[in-house]
CSV table of C-alpha atoms in Angstrom, one decimal:
chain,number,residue,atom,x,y,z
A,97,UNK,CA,-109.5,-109.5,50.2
A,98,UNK,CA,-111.5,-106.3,49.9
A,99,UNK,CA,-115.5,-107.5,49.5
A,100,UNK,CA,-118.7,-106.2,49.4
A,101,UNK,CA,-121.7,-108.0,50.8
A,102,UNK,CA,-125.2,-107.6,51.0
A,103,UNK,CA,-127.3,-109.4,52.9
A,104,UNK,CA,-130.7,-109.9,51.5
A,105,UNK,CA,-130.8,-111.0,47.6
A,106,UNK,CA,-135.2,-110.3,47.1
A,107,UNK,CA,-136.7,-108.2,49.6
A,108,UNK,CA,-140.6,-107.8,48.6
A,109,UNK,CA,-142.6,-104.9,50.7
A,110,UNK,CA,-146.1,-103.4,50.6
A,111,UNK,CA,-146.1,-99.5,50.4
A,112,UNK,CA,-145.9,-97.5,53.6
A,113,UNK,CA,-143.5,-100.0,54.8
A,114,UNK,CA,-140.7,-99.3,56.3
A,115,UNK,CA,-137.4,-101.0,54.4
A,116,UNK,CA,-133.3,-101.7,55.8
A,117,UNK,CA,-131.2,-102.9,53.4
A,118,UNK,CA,-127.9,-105.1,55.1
A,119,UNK,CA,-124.5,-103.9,54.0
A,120,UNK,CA,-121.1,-104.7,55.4
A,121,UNK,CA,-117.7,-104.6,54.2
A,122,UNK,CA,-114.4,-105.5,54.6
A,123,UNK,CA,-111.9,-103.5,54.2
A,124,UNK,CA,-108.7,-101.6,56.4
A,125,UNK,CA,-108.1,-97.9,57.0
A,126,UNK,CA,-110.5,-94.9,55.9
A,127,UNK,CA,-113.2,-96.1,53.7
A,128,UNK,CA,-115.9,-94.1,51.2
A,129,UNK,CA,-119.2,-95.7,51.3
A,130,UNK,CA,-122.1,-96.1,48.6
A,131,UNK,CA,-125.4,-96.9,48.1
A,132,UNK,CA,-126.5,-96.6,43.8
A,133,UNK,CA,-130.2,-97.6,42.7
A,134,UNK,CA,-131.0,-98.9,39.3
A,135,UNK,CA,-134.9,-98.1,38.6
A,136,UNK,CA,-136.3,-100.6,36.0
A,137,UNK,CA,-135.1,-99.8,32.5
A,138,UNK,CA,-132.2,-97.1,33.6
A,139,UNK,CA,-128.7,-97.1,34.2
A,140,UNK,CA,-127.2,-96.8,38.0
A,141,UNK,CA,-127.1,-93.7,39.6
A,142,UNK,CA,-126.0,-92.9,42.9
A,143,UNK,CA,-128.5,-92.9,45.9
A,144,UNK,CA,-126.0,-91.8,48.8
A,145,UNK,CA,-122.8,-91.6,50.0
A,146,UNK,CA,-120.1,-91.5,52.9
A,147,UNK,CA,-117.0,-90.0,53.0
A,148,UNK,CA,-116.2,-88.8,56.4
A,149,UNK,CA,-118.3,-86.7,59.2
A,150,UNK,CA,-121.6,-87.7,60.6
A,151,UNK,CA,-122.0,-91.2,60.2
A,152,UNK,CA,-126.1,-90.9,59.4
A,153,UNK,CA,-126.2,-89.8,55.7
A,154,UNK,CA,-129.3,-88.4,53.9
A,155,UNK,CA,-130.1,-89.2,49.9
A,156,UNK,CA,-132.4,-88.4,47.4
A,157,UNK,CA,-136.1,-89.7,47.6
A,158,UNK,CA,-135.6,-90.1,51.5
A,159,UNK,CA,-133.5,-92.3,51.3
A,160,UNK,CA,-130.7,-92.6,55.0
A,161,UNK,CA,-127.5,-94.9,55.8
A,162,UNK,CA,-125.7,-95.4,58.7
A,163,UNK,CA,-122.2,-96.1,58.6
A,164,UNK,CA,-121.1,-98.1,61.9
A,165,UNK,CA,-117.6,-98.1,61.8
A,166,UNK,CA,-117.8,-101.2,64.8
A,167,UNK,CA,-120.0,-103.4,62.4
A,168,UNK,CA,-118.0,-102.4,59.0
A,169,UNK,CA,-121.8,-101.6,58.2
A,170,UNK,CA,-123.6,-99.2,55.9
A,171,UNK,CA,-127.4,-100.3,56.1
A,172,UNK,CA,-129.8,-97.9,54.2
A,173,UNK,CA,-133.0,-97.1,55.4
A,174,UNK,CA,-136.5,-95.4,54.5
A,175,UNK,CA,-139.3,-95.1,56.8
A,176,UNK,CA,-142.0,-95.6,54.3
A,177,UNK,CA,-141.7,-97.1,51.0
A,178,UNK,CA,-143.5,-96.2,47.2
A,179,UNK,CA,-143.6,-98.5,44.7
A,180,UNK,CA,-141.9,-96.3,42.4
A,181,UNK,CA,-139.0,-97.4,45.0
A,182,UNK,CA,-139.3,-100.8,43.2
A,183,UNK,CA,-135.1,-101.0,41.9
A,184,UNK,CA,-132.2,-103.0,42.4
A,185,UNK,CA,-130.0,-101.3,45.0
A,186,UNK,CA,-126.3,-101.7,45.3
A,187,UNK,CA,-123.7,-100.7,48.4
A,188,UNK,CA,-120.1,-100.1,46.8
A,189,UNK,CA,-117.0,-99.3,49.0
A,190,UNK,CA,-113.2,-97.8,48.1
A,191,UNK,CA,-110.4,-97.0,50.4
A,192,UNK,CA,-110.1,-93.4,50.3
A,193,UNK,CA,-106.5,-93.8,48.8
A,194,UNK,CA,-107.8,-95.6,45.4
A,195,UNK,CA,-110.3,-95.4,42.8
A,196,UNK,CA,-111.2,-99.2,42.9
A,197,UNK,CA,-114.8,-99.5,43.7
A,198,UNK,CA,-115.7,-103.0,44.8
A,199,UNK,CA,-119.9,-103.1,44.6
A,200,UNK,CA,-122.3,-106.0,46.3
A,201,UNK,CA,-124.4,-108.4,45.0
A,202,UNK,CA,-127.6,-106.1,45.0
A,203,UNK,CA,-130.5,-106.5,46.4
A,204,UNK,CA,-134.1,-106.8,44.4
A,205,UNK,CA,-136.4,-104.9,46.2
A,206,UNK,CA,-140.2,-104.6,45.1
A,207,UNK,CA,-142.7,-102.8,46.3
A,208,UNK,CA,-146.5,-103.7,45.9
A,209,UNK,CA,-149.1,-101.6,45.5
B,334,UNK,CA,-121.6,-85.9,25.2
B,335,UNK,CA,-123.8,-85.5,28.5
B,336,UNK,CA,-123.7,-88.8,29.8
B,337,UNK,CA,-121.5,-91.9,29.1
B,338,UNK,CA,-121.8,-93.3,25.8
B,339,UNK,CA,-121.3,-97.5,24.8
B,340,UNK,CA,-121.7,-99.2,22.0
B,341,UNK,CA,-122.9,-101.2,20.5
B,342,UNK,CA,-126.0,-101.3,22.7
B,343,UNK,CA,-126.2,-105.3,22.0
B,344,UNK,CA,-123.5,-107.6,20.4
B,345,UNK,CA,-124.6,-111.2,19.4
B,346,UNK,CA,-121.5,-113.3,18.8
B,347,UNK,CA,-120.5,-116.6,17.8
B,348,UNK,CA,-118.1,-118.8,20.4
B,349,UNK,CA,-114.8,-117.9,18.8
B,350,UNK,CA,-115.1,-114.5,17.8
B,351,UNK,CA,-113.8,-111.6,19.4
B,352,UNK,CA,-115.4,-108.5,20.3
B,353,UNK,CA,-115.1,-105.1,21.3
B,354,UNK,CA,-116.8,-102.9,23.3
B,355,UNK,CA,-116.4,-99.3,23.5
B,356,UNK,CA,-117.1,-96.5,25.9
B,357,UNK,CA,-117.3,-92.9,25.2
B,358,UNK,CA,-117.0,-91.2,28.8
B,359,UNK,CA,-118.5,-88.1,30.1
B,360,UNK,CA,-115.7,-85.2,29.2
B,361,UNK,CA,-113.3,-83.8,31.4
B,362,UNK,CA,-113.8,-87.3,33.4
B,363,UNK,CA,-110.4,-88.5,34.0
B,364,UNK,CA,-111.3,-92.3,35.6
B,365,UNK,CA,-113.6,-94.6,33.5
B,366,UNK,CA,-114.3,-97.9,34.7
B,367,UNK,CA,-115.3,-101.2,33.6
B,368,UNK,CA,-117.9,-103.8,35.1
B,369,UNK,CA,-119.7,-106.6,33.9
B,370,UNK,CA,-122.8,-107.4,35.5
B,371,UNK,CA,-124.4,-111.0,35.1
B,372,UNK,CA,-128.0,-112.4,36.6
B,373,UNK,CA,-127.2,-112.8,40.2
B,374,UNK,CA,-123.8,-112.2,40.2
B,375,UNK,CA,-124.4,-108.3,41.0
B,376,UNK,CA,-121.7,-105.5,39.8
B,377,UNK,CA,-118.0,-107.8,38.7
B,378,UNK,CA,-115.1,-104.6,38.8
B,379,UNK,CA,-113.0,-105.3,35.7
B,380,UNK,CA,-110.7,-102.6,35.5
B,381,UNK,CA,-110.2,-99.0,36.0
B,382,UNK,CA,-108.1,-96.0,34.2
B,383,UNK,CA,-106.8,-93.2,35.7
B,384,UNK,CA,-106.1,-90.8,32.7
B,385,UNK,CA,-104.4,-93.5,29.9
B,386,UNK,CA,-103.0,-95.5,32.5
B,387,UNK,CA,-104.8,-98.5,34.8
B,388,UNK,CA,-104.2,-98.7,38.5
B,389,UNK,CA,-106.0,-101.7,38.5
B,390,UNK,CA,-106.5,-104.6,36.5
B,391,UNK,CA,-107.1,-107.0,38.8
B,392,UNK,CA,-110.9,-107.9,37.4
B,393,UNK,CA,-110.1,-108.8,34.0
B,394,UNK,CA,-111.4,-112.4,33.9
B,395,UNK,CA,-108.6,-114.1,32.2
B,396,UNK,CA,-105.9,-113.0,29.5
B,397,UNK,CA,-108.7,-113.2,26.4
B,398,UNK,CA,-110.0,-109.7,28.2
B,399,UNK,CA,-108.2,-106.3,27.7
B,400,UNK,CA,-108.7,-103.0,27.6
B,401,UNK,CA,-106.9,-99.4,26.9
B,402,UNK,CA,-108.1,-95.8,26.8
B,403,UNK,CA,-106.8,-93.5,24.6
B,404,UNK,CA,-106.2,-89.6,24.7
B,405,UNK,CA,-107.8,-89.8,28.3
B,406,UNK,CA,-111.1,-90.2,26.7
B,407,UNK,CA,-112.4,-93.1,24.7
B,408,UNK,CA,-111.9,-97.1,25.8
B,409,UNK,CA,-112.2,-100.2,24.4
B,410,UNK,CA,-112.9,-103.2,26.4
B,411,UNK,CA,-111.8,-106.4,23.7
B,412,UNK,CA,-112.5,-109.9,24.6
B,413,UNK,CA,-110.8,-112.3,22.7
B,414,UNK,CA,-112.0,-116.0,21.7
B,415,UNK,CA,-115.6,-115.4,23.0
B,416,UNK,CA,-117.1,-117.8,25.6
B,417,UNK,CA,-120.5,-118.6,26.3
B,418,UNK,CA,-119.6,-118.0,29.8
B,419,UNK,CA,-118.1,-113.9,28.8
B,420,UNK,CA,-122.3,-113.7,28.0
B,421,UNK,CA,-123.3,-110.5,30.4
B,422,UNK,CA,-124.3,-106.7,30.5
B,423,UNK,CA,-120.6,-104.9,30.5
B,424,UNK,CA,-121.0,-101.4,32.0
B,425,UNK,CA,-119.3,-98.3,31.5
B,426,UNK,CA,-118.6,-95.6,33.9
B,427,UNK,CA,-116.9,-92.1,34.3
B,428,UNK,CA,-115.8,-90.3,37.4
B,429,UNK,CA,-113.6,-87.0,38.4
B,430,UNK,CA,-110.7,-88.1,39.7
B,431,UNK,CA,-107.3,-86.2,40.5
B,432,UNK,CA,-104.0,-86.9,42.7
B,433,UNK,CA,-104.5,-90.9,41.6
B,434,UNK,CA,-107.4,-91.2,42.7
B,435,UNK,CA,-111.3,-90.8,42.3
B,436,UNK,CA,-114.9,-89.5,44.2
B,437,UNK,CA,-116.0,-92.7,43.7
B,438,UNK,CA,-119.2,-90.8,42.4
B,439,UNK,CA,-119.8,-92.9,38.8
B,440,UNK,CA,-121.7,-91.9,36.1
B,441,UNK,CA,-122.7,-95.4,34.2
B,442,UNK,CA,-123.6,-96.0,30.4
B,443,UNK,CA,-126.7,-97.9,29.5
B,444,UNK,CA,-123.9,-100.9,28.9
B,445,UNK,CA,-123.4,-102.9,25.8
B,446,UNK,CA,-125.4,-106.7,26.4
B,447,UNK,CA,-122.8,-109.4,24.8
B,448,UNK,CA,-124.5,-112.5,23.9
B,449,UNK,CA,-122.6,-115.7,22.7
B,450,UNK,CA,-124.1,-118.4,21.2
């Protein structure tokens, strides 16, 4: 079955650090990758994404993903973290020939000051 | 409207009852979705339209959930015969879409919080 998982459930940081997020999913054929952040208090909204092309995609807020096709993988990545980055973060995947978008379990991450 | 639209906002039920939940989508967005999201149990997929129609309903829980969207606009998500267990945050969201299928870019509602005592 189609699935969506994330690896690390509470990831806890000080600022400045750097942060990767685990994402892998499994699914055949062409896929569409995303990553969507949900800041304390708001709704989800969409950090990145992959459709096709260079597999190193850039977001807002500096926010990068990698899509290793090998390792059915689509970590994100930021070199140095804020505490205003403090959100729950979610990878989502769909074949390119459906709109069925399967999300992960999210990940928790907080940022401390 | 600008963004997605649900209501209500929060829904305290009794076991029993039934309830639903509607979503007003962003306009000219021909897919709206349906998620429920639960502590720890991340983003559930429920069901999605295309236009009127639903590609995929695969997500609906059990046969007390359904849904339809009318005039390629408005849905309503009704559970019947609440459950403490249908408790949750159900979310709403819209997306362009065309030749069956969507961007995969959604747009999400604050969501409606169903609690059942």
């Amino acid at each position: 079955a189609q699935s969506v998982s994330q690896h690390n459930h509470h990831v806890i940081l000080s600022e400045a650090a750097s942060l990767e997020l685990g994402c892998n999913y499994s699914y055949g054929g062409t896929v569409n990758l995303f990553w969507y952040v949900q800041y304390p208090g708001q709704h989800l909204q969409l950090l990145l994404k992959y459709f096709s092309g260079d597999p190193l995609v850039k977001g807002i807020k500096g926010f990068e993903a990698e899509f290793i096709k090998s390792k059915f993988s689509f970590n994100l990545r930021k070199p140095s973290v804020q505490w205003s980055d403090t959100a729950e973060y979610f990878c989502a995947a769909k074949t390119s020939n459906t709109g069925k978008l399967i999300f992960g379990q999210g990940t928790t991450l907080q940022v401390k000051p | 409207g600008a963004g997605v639209s649900q209501s209500p906002s929060n829904k305290v039920t009794e076991k029993g009852k039934d309830v639903e939940l509607r979503c007003d989508p962003i306009s000219g967005h021909t897919a709206l979705y349906w998620y429920r999201q639960s502590l720890g149990q991340g983003l559930e997929f429920l069901i999605y339209f295309q236009g009127n129609s639903a590609p995929d309903k695969s997500g609906l829980p059990s046969d007390r959930f359904s849904a339809e969207r009318t005039g390629g606009s408005v849905s309503t998500l009704t559970i019947q015969r609440t459950q403490q267990e249908d408790s949750a945050v159900y979310l709403c969201a819209s997306s362009w879409g065309g030749a069956g299928v969507t961007t995969g870019e959604l747009f999400f509602g604050e969501g409606s919080r169903l609690t059942v005592l």
